[in-house]
Short mmCIF file of N, CA and C in Angstrom, two decimals:
data_model
loop_
_atom_site.label_atom_id
_atom_site.label_comp_id
_atom_site.label_asym_id
_atom_site.label_seq_id
_atom_site.Cartn_x
_atom_site.Cartn_y
_atom_site.Cartn_z
N UNK A 1 0.85 -1.18 0.00
CA UNK A 1 0.00 0.00 0.00
C UNK A 1 0.89 1.24 0.00
N UNK A 2 0.53 2.22 -0.82
CA UNK A 2 1.25 3.48 -0.88
C UNK A 2 0.39 4.59 -0.32
N UNK A 3 1.02 5.46 0.46
CA UNK A 3 0.31 6.60 1.05
C UNK A 3 1.06 7.87 0.73
N UNK A 4 0.37 8.80 0.09
CA UNK A 4 0.89 10.14 -0.15
C UNK A 4 0.13 11.04 0.81
N UNK A 5 0.85 11.81 1.60
CA UNK A 5 0.18 12.59 2.63
C UNK A 5 0.84 13.94 2.83
N UNK A 6 0.03 14.83 3.37
CA UNK A 6 0.52 16.12 3.83
C UNK A 6 1.51 15.88 4.97
N UNK A 7 2.60 16.59 4.95
CA UNK A 7 3.60 16.48 6.01
C UNK A 7 3.07 16.85 7.38
N UNK A 8 1.98 17.63 7.42
CA UNK A 8 1.39 18.00 8.70
C UNK A 8 0.78 16.79 9.41
N UNK A 9 0.58 15.69 8.69
CA UNK A 9 0.02 14.46 9.27
C UNK A 9 1.09 13.39 9.49
N UNK A 10 2.33 13.70 9.23
CA UNK A 10 3.39 12.69 9.29
C UNK A 10 3.49 12.03 10.66
N UNK A 11 3.50 12.79 11.71
CA UNK A 11 3.63 12.23 13.06
C UNK A 11 2.49 11.25 13.35
N UNK A 12 1.27 11.66 13.01
CA UNK A 12 0.11 10.81 13.28
C UNK A 12 0.13 9.54 12.43
N UNK A 13 0.48 9.68 11.16
CA UNK A 13 0.51 8.51 10.28
C UNK A 13 1.62 7.55 10.68
N UNK A 14 2.78 8.07 11.04
CA UNK A 14 3.87 7.19 11.48
C UNK A 14 3.49 6.45 12.76
N UNK A 15 2.79 7.12 13.67
CA UNK A 15 2.33 6.46 14.89
C UNK A 15 1.33 5.36 14.55
N UNK A 16 0.38 5.67 13.67
CA UNK A 16 -0.62 4.68 13.29
C UNK A 16 0.00 3.53 12.50
N UNK A 17 1.04 3.81 11.74
CA UNK A 17 1.73 2.74 11.01
C UNK A 17 2.26 1.69 11.99
N UNK A 18 2.87 2.14 13.07
CA UNK A 18 3.36 1.21 14.10
C UNK A 18 2.21 0.49 14.78
N UNK A 19 1.20 1.25 15.15
CA UNK A 19 0.06 0.71 15.89
C UNK A 19 -0.72 -0.32 15.07
N UNK A 20 -0.88 -0.06 13.77
CA UNK A 20 -1.69 -0.92 12.92
C UNK A 20 -0.88 -1.98 12.17
N UNK A 21 0.41 -2.03 12.43
CA UNK A 21 1.24 -3.02 11.75
C UNK A 21 1.42 -2.74 10.28
N UNK A 22 1.61 -1.49 9.93
CA UNK A 22 1.74 -1.09 8.53
C UNK A 22 3.17 -1.12 8.03
N UNK A 23 3.90 -2.18 8.35
CA UNK A 23 5.29 -2.28 7.91
C UNK A 23 5.42 -2.26 6.39
N UNK A 24 4.37 -2.68 5.72
CA UNK A 24 4.38 -2.76 4.26
C UNK A 24 3.97 -1.44 3.59
N UNK A 25 3.62 -0.43 4.37
CA UNK A 25 3.20 0.85 3.80
C UNK A 25 4.40 1.57 3.20
N UNK A 26 4.22 2.09 2.02
CA UNK A 26 5.22 2.98 1.42
C UNK A 26 4.69 4.40 1.58
N UNK A 27 5.44 5.21 2.31
CA UNK A 27 4.97 6.54 2.67
C UNK A 27 5.74 7.62 1.91
N UNK A 28 4.99 8.61 1.49
CA UNK A 28 5.60 9.80 0.86
C UNK A 28 4.88 11.02 1.44
N UNK A 29 5.63 11.81 2.20
CA UNK A 29 5.07 13.01 2.82
C UNK A 29 5.47 14.24 2.01
N UNK A 30 4.48 15.05 1.69
CA UNK A 30 4.72 16.28 0.95
C UNK A 30 4.81 17.46 1.92
N UNK A 31 5.49 18.52 1.54
CA UNK A 31 5.66 19.66 2.45
C UNK A 31 4.31 20.26 2.88
N UNK A 32 4.19 20.48 4.18
CA UNK A 32 2.97 21.10 4.71
C UNK A 32 2.80 22.51 4.14
N UNK A 33 3.88 23.12 3.73
CA UNK A 33 3.82 24.48 3.18
C UNK A 33 2.99 24.55 1.90
N UNK A 34 2.66 23.42 1.29
CA UNK A 34 1.78 23.44 0.11
C UNK A 34 0.44 24.09 0.44
N UNK A 35 0.05 24.07 1.71
CA UNK A 35 -1.23 24.67 2.09
C UNK A 35 -1.23 26.19 1.89
N UNK A 36 -0.05 26.77 1.79
CA UNK A 36 0.02 28.21 1.51
C UNK A 36 -0.37 28.51 0.07
N UNK A 37 -0.29 27.50 -0.78
CA UNK A 37 -0.71 27.62 -2.18
C UNK A 37 -1.44 26.33 -2.56
N UNK A 38 -2.68 26.18 -2.10
CA UNK A 38 -3.41 24.93 -2.35
C UNK A 38 -3.55 24.57 -3.83
N UNK A 39 -3.40 25.55 -4.70
CA UNK A 39 -3.47 25.27 -6.13
C UNK A 39 -2.34 24.31 -6.56
N UNK A 40 -1.26 24.26 -5.76
CA UNK A 40 -0.12 23.40 -6.08
C UNK A 40 -0.27 21.98 -5.54
N UNK A 41 -1.24 21.74 -4.67
CA UNK A 41 -1.40 20.41 -4.05
C UNK A 41 -1.70 19.34 -5.10
N UNK A 42 -2.66 19.53 -6.01
CA UNK A 42 -2.95 18.45 -6.96
C UNK A 42 -1.74 18.00 -7.78
N UNK A 43 -0.94 18.92 -8.27
CA UNK A 43 0.23 18.55 -9.07
C UNK A 43 1.25 17.79 -8.23
N UNK A 44 1.45 18.22 -7.00
CA UNK A 44 2.40 17.53 -6.11
C UNK A 44 1.92 16.12 -5.78
N UNK A 45 0.63 15.98 -5.52
CA UNK A 45 0.06 14.66 -5.25
C UNK A 45 0.14 13.78 -6.49
N UNK A 46 -0.13 14.35 -7.65
CA UNK A 46 -0.05 13.61 -8.92
C UNK A 46 1.36 13.04 -9.10
N UNK A 47 2.36 13.86 -8.92
CA UNK A 47 3.75 13.43 -9.08
C UNK A 47 4.09 12.31 -8.10
N UNK A 48 3.67 12.46 -6.85
CA UNK A 48 3.97 11.45 -5.83
C UNK A 48 3.23 10.14 -6.11
N UNK A 49 1.97 10.22 -6.53
CA UNK A 49 1.22 9.01 -6.86
C UNK A 49 1.83 8.31 -8.07
N UNK A 50 2.32 9.08 -9.03
CA UNK A 50 2.95 8.48 -10.21
C UNK A 50 4.18 7.66 -9.82
N UNK A 51 4.91 8.11 -8.80
CA UNK A 51 6.08 7.37 -8.31
C UNK A 51 5.67 6.07 -7.61
N UNK A 52 4.60 6.15 -6.81
CA UNK A 52 4.19 4.99 -6.01
C UNK A 52 3.34 3.98 -6.78
N UNK A 53 2.57 4.45 -7.74
CA UNK A 53 1.58 3.59 -8.42
C UNK A 53 2.17 2.29 -8.98
N UNK A 54 3.33 2.31 -9.64
CA UNK A 54 3.84 1.05 -10.20
C UNK A 54 4.21 0.00 -9.15
N UNK A 55 4.43 0.44 -7.91
CA UNK A 55 4.88 -0.47 -6.85
C UNK A 55 3.78 -0.88 -5.89
N UNK A 56 2.61 -0.24 -5.97
CA UNK A 56 1.59 -0.43 -4.94
C UNK A 56 0.26 -0.85 -5.56
N UNK A 57 -0.38 -1.81 -4.91
CA UNK A 57 -1.68 -2.25 -5.40
C UNK A 57 -2.82 -1.39 -4.86
N UNK A 58 -2.53 -0.61 -3.84
CA UNK A 58 -3.54 0.28 -3.26
C UNK A 58 -2.89 1.61 -2.92
N UNK A 59 -3.59 2.71 -3.23
CA UNK A 59 -3.05 4.04 -2.98
C UNK A 59 -4.02 4.85 -2.13
N UNK A 60 -3.49 5.47 -1.09
CA UNK A 60 -4.26 6.36 -0.23
C UNK A 60 -3.64 7.74 -0.27
N UNK A 61 -4.49 8.73 -0.09
CA UNK A 61 -4.02 10.11 -0.08
C UNK A 61 -4.44 10.75 1.23
N UNK A 62 -3.46 11.15 2.01
CA UNK A 62 -3.68 11.79 3.30
C UNK A 62 -3.88 13.28 3.15
N UNK A 63 -4.87 13.63 2.38
CA UNK A 63 -5.33 15.02 2.23
C UNK A 63 -6.85 14.95 2.19
N UNK A 64 -7.49 15.96 2.73
CA UNK A 64 -8.89 16.20 2.42
C UNK A 64 -8.86 17.08 1.16
N UNK A 65 -9.89 17.85 0.89
CA UNK A 65 -9.83 18.75 -0.27
C UNK A 65 -8.76 19.82 -0.07
N UNK A 66 -8.62 20.31 1.14
CA UNK A 66 -7.54 21.21 1.54
C UNK A 66 -7.41 22.46 0.67
N UNK A 67 -8.52 23.03 0.29
CA UNK A 67 -8.50 24.29 -0.44
C UNK A 67 -8.26 24.15 -1.93
N UNK A 68 -8.31 22.93 -2.46
CA UNK A 68 -8.05 22.75 -3.89
C UNK A 68 -9.29 22.98 -4.74
N UNK A 69 -10.42 23.25 -4.11
CA UNK A 69 -11.68 23.51 -4.81
C UNK A 69 -12.06 22.37 -5.77
N UNK A 70 -11.84 21.14 -5.30
CA UNK A 70 -12.21 19.97 -6.08
C UNK A 70 -11.17 19.52 -7.09
N UNK A 71 -10.08 20.26 -7.22
CA UNK A 71 -9.07 19.93 -8.23
C UNK A 71 -8.21 18.73 -7.84
N UNK A 72 -8.25 18.33 -6.57
CA UNK A 72 -7.51 17.14 -6.15
C UNK A 72 -8.23 15.86 -6.58
N UNK A 73 -9.55 15.91 -6.64
CA UNK A 73 -10.33 14.70 -6.92
C UNK A 73 -10.02 14.05 -8.27
N UNK A 74 -9.84 14.80 -9.37
CA UNK A 74 -9.48 14.13 -10.63
C UNK A 74 -8.13 13.40 -10.55
N UNK A 75 -7.21 13.92 -9.76
CA UNK A 75 -5.92 13.25 -9.57
C UNK A 75 -6.14 11.93 -8.83
N UNK A 76 -6.97 11.98 -7.80
CA UNK A 76 -7.28 10.78 -7.02
C UNK A 76 -7.90 9.72 -7.96
N UNK A 77 -8.85 10.14 -8.77
CA UNK A 77 -9.53 9.22 -9.69
C UNK A 77 -8.57 8.65 -10.73
N UNK A 78 -7.66 9.46 -11.21
CA UNK A 78 -6.69 9.03 -12.22
C UNK A 78 -5.91 7.80 -11.78
N UNK A 79 -5.62 7.72 -10.48
CA UNK A 79 -4.82 6.61 -9.96
C UNK A 79 -5.66 5.57 -9.22
N UNK A 80 -6.97 5.77 -9.17
CA UNK A 80 -7.81 4.84 -8.42
C UNK A 80 -7.51 4.87 -6.93
N UNK A 81 -7.06 6.01 -6.46
CA UNK A 81 -6.69 6.18 -5.05
C UNK A 81 -7.92 6.56 -4.23
N UNK A 82 -7.74 6.61 -2.94
CA UNK A 82 -8.79 7.04 -2.01
C UNK A 82 -8.19 8.13 -1.14
N UNK A 83 -8.96 9.21 -0.94
CA UNK A 83 -8.47 10.28 -0.07
C UNK A 83 -9.36 10.39 1.16
N UNK A 84 -8.86 11.12 2.13
CA UNK A 84 -9.66 11.42 3.31
C UNK A 84 -10.86 12.27 2.91
N UNK A 85 -11.99 12.01 3.52
CA UNK A 85 -13.18 12.79 3.21
C UNK A 85 -13.13 14.14 3.91
N UNK A 86 -13.87 15.08 3.38
CA UNK A 86 -14.01 16.37 4.02
C UNK A 86 -13.26 17.47 3.32
N UNK A 87 -13.44 18.65 3.86
CA UNK A 87 -12.84 19.83 3.27
C UNK A 87 -11.41 20.07 3.76
N UNK A 88 -11.11 19.62 4.97
CA UNK A 88 -9.80 19.90 5.58
C UNK A 88 -9.58 18.99 6.77
N UNK A 89 -8.38 19.06 7.33
CA UNK A 89 -8.04 18.17 8.44
C UNK A 89 -8.87 18.47 9.69
N UNK A 90 -9.32 19.69 9.87
CA UNK A 90 -10.14 19.99 11.05
C UNK A 90 -11.41 19.14 11.02
N UNK A 91 -11.97 18.97 9.84
CA UNK A 91 -13.21 18.19 9.71
C UNK A 91 -12.95 16.71 9.95
N UNK A 92 -11.88 16.14 9.39
CA UNK A 92 -11.70 14.71 9.61
C UNK A 92 -11.13 14.40 10.98
N UNK A 93 -10.44 15.33 11.62
CA UNK A 93 -10.02 15.08 13.00
C UNK A 93 -11.23 15.13 13.94
N UNK A 94 -12.07 16.11 13.78
CA UNK A 94 -13.24 16.26 14.66
C UNK A 94 -14.36 15.30 14.26
N UNK A 95 -14.40 14.90 13.03
CA UNK A 95 -15.51 14.10 12.49
C UNK A 95 -16.35 15.04 11.63
N UNK A 96 -16.69 14.62 10.44
CA UNK A 96 -17.35 15.51 9.49
C UNK A 96 -18.65 16.10 10.03
N UNK A 97 -19.51 15.26 10.59
CA UNK A 97 -20.78 15.76 11.11
C UNK A 97 -20.58 16.67 12.32
N UNK A 98 -19.68 16.26 13.21
CA UNK A 98 -19.41 17.05 14.41
C UNK A 98 -18.81 18.40 14.03
N UNK A 99 -17.92 18.40 13.06
CA UNK A 99 -17.33 19.67 12.63
C UNK A 99 -18.41 20.63 12.14
N UNK A 100 -19.33 20.13 11.33
CA UNK A 100 -20.40 20.99 10.83
C UNK A 100 -21.21 21.61 11.96
N UNK A 101 -21.52 20.81 12.97
CA UNK A 101 -22.29 21.32 14.12
C UNK A 101 -21.48 22.37 14.88
N UNK A 102 -20.24 22.04 15.19
CA UNK A 102 -19.38 22.95 15.96
C UNK A 102 -19.17 24.26 15.20
N UNK A 103 -18.91 24.14 13.91
CA UNK A 103 -18.63 25.34 13.12
C UNK A 103 -19.89 26.20 12.94
N UNK A 104 -21.03 25.55 12.74
CA UNK A 104 -22.27 26.30 12.57
C UNK A 104 -22.66 27.04 13.84
N UNK A 105 -22.34 26.47 14.99
CA UNK A 105 -22.66 27.13 16.26
C UNK A 105 -21.81 28.37 16.50
N UNK A 106 -20.58 28.34 16.02
CA UNK A 106 -19.70 29.49 16.21
C UNK A 106 -18.74 29.60 15.03
N UNK A 107 -19.23 30.21 13.93
CA UNK A 107 -18.40 30.28 12.73
C UNK A 107 -17.11 31.07 12.90
N UNK A 108 -17.04 31.93 13.88
CA UNK A 108 -15.83 32.71 14.13
C UNK A 108 -14.81 31.93 14.92
N UNK A 109 -14.48 30.75 14.44
CA UNK A 109 -13.54 29.87 15.14
C UNK A 109 -12.29 29.68 14.30
N UNK A 110 -11.15 29.85 14.95
CA UNK A 110 -9.85 29.57 14.34
C UNK A 110 -9.39 28.23 14.90
N UNK A 111 -9.01 27.31 14.03
CA UNK A 111 -8.70 25.94 14.44
C UNK A 111 -7.20 25.68 14.39
N UNK A 112 -6.75 24.91 15.37
CA UNK A 112 -5.38 24.42 15.39
C UNK A 112 -5.38 22.93 15.69
N UNK A 113 -4.45 22.20 15.08
CA UNK A 113 -4.20 20.79 15.39
C UNK A 113 -2.88 20.73 16.16
N UNK A 114 -2.46 19.54 16.58
CA UNK A 114 -1.17 19.42 17.25
C UNK A 114 -0.06 20.03 16.39
N UNK A 115 -0.07 19.69 15.11
CA UNK A 115 0.96 20.20 14.20
C UNK A 115 0.95 21.73 14.19
N UNK A 116 -0.22 22.33 14.06
CA UNK A 116 -0.30 23.78 13.98
C UNK A 116 0.03 24.46 15.31
N UNK A 117 -0.23 23.80 16.42
CA UNK A 117 0.19 24.35 17.70
C UNK A 117 1.72 24.35 17.76
N UNK A 118 2.32 23.24 17.35
CA UNK A 118 3.79 23.16 17.35
C UNK A 118 4.40 24.23 16.44
N UNK A 119 3.76 24.50 15.32
CA UNK A 119 4.31 25.40 14.31
C UNK A 119 3.64 26.78 14.31
N UNK A 120 2.93 27.12 15.39
CA UNK A 120 2.14 28.35 15.41
C UNK A 120 2.97 29.59 15.08
N UNK A 121 4.12 29.72 15.73
CA UNK A 121 4.93 30.93 15.50
C UNK A 121 5.32 31.06 14.03
N UNK A 122 5.78 29.96 13.45
CA UNK A 122 6.25 30.00 12.07
C UNK A 122 5.12 30.14 11.07
N UNK A 123 4.08 29.30 11.21
CA UNK A 123 3.04 29.24 10.19
C UNK A 123 1.94 30.27 10.33
N UNK A 124 1.73 30.77 11.54
CA UNK A 124 0.66 31.74 11.74
C UNK A 124 1.25 33.10 12.11
N UNK A 125 1.86 33.17 13.26
CA UNK A 125 2.27 34.47 13.81
C UNK A 125 3.25 35.21 12.90
N UNK A 126 4.34 34.54 12.55
CA UNK A 126 5.35 35.20 11.72
C UNK A 126 4.92 35.32 10.25
N UNK A 127 4.28 34.25 9.73
CA UNK A 127 3.92 34.31 8.31
C UNK A 127 2.88 35.38 8.02
N UNK A 128 2.05 35.71 9.01
CA UNK A 128 1.08 36.80 8.85
C UNK A 128 1.67 38.17 9.21
N UNK A 129 2.91 38.17 9.64
CA UNK A 129 3.57 39.43 9.98
C UNK A 129 3.18 40.00 11.33
N UNK A 130 2.52 39.21 12.17
CA UNK A 130 2.08 39.71 13.47
C UNK A 130 3.25 39.97 14.42
N UNK A 131 4.38 39.33 14.18
CA UNK A 131 5.56 39.58 15.00
C UNK A 131 6.11 40.98 14.73
N UNK A 132 5.94 41.47 13.50
CA UNK A 132 6.45 42.79 13.12
C UNK A 132 5.37 43.87 13.18
N UNK A 133 4.13 43.45 12.98
CA UNK A 133 3.01 44.41 12.93
C UNK A 133 1.84 43.89 13.77
N UNK A 134 1.94 43.99 15.09
CA UNK A 134 0.88 43.47 15.96
C UNK A 134 -0.48 44.13 15.70
N UNK A 135 -0.47 45.31 15.10
CA UNK A 135 -1.74 45.99 14.81
C UNK A 135 -2.58 45.23 13.77
N UNK A 136 -1.97 44.31 13.06
CA UNK A 136 -2.70 43.50 12.08
C UNK A 136 -3.58 42.43 12.73
N UNK A 137 -3.37 42.18 14.01
CA UNK A 137 -4.15 41.15 14.70
C UNK A 137 -5.64 41.37 14.52
N UNK A 138 -6.11 42.60 14.71
CA UNK A 138 -7.53 42.88 14.57
C UNK A 138 -8.01 42.73 13.13
N UNK A 139 -7.16 43.06 12.18
CA UNK A 139 -7.55 42.90 10.77
C UNK A 139 -7.73 41.42 10.42
N UNK A 140 -6.84 40.59 10.93
CA UNK A 140 -6.91 39.16 10.64
C UNK A 140 -7.91 38.41 11.51
N UNK A 141 -7.95 38.76 12.79
CA UNK A 141 -8.70 37.95 13.76
C UNK A 141 -9.82 38.69 14.47
N UNK A 142 -10.13 39.90 14.02
CA UNK A 142 -11.15 40.70 14.68
C UNK A 142 -12.54 40.08 14.67
N UNK A 143 -12.83 39.23 13.70
CA UNK A 143 -14.14 38.59 13.63
C UNK A 143 -14.16 37.19 14.25
N UNK A 144 -13.04 36.76 14.76
CA UNK A 144 -12.98 35.46 15.43
C UNK A 144 -13.31 35.64 16.91
N UNK A 145 -13.89 34.60 17.48
CA UNK A 145 -14.24 34.64 18.91
C UNK A 145 -13.53 33.57 19.72
N UNK A 146 -13.11 32.49 19.06
CA UNK A 146 -12.42 31.45 19.81
C UNK A 146 -11.35 30.78 18.95
N UNK A 147 -10.40 30.20 19.66
CA UNK A 147 -9.41 29.33 19.05
C UNK A 147 -9.75 27.93 19.56
N UNK A 148 -10.05 27.02 18.65
CA UNK A 148 -10.35 25.65 19.05
C UNK A 148 -9.15 24.78 18.70
N UNK A 149 -8.59 24.21 19.75
CA UNK A 149 -7.46 23.30 19.59
C UNK A 149 -8.02 21.89 19.50
N UNK A 150 -7.92 21.31 18.32
CA UNK A 150 -8.34 19.93 18.08
C UNK A 150 -7.14 19.05 18.42
N UNK A 151 -7.18 18.51 19.61
CA UNK A 151 -6.01 17.87 20.21
C UNK A 151 -5.92 16.39 19.84
N UNK A 152 -4.81 16.02 19.21
CA UNK A 152 -4.56 14.62 18.90
C UNK A 152 -3.92 13.90 20.09
N UNK A 153 -3.10 14.61 20.85
CA UNK A 153 -2.41 14.02 21.99
C UNK A 153 -2.52 14.97 23.17
N UNK A 154 -2.55 14.41 24.35
CA UNK A 154 -2.62 15.25 25.54
C UNK A 154 -1.21 15.50 26.05
N UNK A 155 -0.63 16.58 25.59
CA UNK A 155 0.74 16.96 25.90
C UNK A 155 0.69 18.31 26.60
N UNK A 156 1.15 18.37 27.83
CA UNK A 156 1.07 19.60 28.63
C UNK A 156 1.76 20.77 27.93
N UNK A 157 2.87 20.52 27.25
CA UNK A 157 3.57 21.61 26.55
C UNK A 157 2.72 22.16 25.41
N UNK A 158 2.05 21.26 24.67
CA UNK A 158 1.19 21.73 23.59
C UNK A 158 -0.03 22.47 24.13
N UNK A 159 -0.57 22.00 25.24
CA UNK A 159 -1.70 22.71 25.86
C UNK A 159 -1.30 24.14 26.21
N UNK A 160 -0.11 24.28 26.77
CA UNK A 160 0.38 25.61 27.14
C UNK A 160 0.62 26.48 25.90
N UNK A 161 1.17 25.87 24.85
CA UNK A 161 1.40 26.62 23.61
C UNK A 161 0.07 27.06 22.99
N UNK A 162 -0.95 26.20 23.07
CA UNK A 162 -2.27 26.55 22.53
C UNK A 162 -2.86 27.72 23.32
N UNK A 163 -2.72 27.68 24.63
CA UNK A 163 -3.21 28.79 25.46
C UNK A 163 -2.47 30.08 25.12
N UNK A 164 -1.18 29.98 24.96
CA UNK A 164 -0.38 31.16 24.60
C UNK A 164 -0.81 31.71 23.22
N UNK A 165 -1.06 30.82 22.28
CA UNK A 165 -1.51 31.24 20.94
C UNK A 165 -2.85 31.97 21.04
N UNK A 166 -3.78 31.42 21.81
CA UNK A 166 -5.09 32.05 21.98
C UNK A 166 -4.95 33.44 22.60
N UNK A 167 -4.10 33.55 23.61
CA UNK A 167 -3.89 34.84 24.26
C UNK A 167 -3.29 35.85 23.29
N UNK A 168 -2.34 35.42 22.48
CA UNK A 168 -1.70 36.32 21.52
C UNK A 168 -2.69 36.80 20.46
N UNK A 169 -3.67 35.96 20.15
CA UNK A 169 -4.67 36.34 19.15
C UNK A 169 -5.89 37.01 19.77
N UNK A 170 -5.93 37.06 21.10
CA UNK A 170 -7.06 37.67 21.79
C UNK A 170 -8.34 36.84 21.70
N UNK A 171 -8.18 35.52 21.65
CA UNK A 171 -9.33 34.62 21.52
C UNK A 171 -9.44 33.71 22.73
N UNK A 172 -10.64 33.28 23.04
CA UNK A 172 -10.78 32.31 24.12
C UNK A 172 -10.41 30.94 23.57
N UNK A 173 -9.82 30.13 24.42
CA UNK A 173 -9.37 28.82 24.01
C UNK A 173 -10.40 27.76 24.38
N UNK A 174 -10.68 26.88 23.43
CA UNK A 174 -11.48 25.69 23.69
C UNK A 174 -10.69 24.51 23.17
N UNK A 175 -10.59 23.47 23.98
CA UNK A 175 -9.85 22.28 23.57
C UNK A 175 -10.83 21.13 23.38
N UNK A 176 -10.70 20.45 22.25
CA UNK A 176 -11.48 19.25 21.96
C UNK A 176 -10.51 18.10 21.73
N UNK A 177 -10.69 17.04 22.48
CA UNK A 177 -9.88 15.85 22.27
C UNK A 177 -10.44 15.08 21.08
N UNK A 178 -9.66 14.96 20.03
CA UNK A 178 -10.11 14.27 18.82
C UNK A 178 -9.35 12.97 18.59
N UNK A 179 -8.19 12.83 19.23
CA UNK A 179 -7.34 11.72 18.84
C UNK A 179 -7.04 11.86 17.36
N UNK A 180 -7.04 10.75 16.66
CA UNK A 180 -6.76 10.79 15.23
C UNK A 180 -8.02 10.90 14.39
N UNK A 181 -9.16 11.05 15.06
CA UNK A 181 -10.41 11.26 14.35
C UNK A 181 -10.65 10.19 13.31
N UNK A 182 -11.00 10.61 12.11
CA UNK A 182 -11.31 9.68 11.03
C UNK A 182 -10.05 9.18 10.30
N UNK A 183 -8.89 9.70 10.68
CA UNK A 183 -7.64 9.23 10.08
C UNK A 183 -7.38 7.77 10.45
N UNK A 184 -7.60 7.43 11.70
CA UNK A 184 -7.32 6.04 12.12
C UNK A 184 -8.22 5.02 11.42
N UNK A 185 -9.54 5.19 11.40
CA UNK A 185 -10.34 4.20 10.66
C UNK A 185 -10.04 4.19 9.16
N UNK A 186 -9.68 5.34 8.61
CA UNK A 186 -9.30 5.41 7.19
C UNK A 186 -8.13 4.49 6.91
N UNK A 187 -7.11 4.55 7.75
CA UNK A 187 -5.94 3.72 7.56
C UNK A 187 -6.18 2.27 8.02
N UNK A 188 -6.98 2.11 9.05
CA UNK A 188 -7.24 0.79 9.61
C UNK A 188 -8.02 -0.11 8.64
N UNK A 189 -8.94 0.44 7.91
CA UNK A 189 -9.76 -0.39 7.02
C UNK A 189 -8.99 -0.92 5.82
N UNK A 190 -7.82 -0.36 5.59
CA UNK A 190 -7.03 -0.80 4.45
C UNK A 190 -5.70 -1.43 4.84
N UNK A 191 -5.40 -1.44 6.12
CA UNK A 191 -4.09 -1.97 6.53
C UNK A 191 -4.13 -3.44 6.65
#
């Protein structure tokens, strides 16, 4: 089995590989930075699937739609692969139906996963220029009311980093324990 995945899921997939006995999995992780230009995700996934397809009888893609506006799906179909359902990792970590309920109740929610908590300074704070221009906080986050940390692991350091991130953005913190959400059954049914 071949798996092409976003690098933001590498830690979780490697853990599940051990847990589910996926010694036969061939893994290819793509840079998480592709999310900064989702238009580039389909081509990167296409290239990675082309490398794995000749060697693998089954192909999985560790991406949801991830901002590709449906452009990832033809790539998935081209190789007969299967991808994670949903619009993004927040939905498959929380569960598609649960995400819809949570988001509809409070649309002004900014979401973080374990990966994004670890990389908050680099991927959010600095990349948005908030380290140099704190006055931009209101422009970016003025309509948000909470930061929801979708927690895959209960790590005291990550909890503290999530709280610090919420305080820096002026948002209240809510933590939801998701574990691996729909990622684990996705990999389990094919392992």
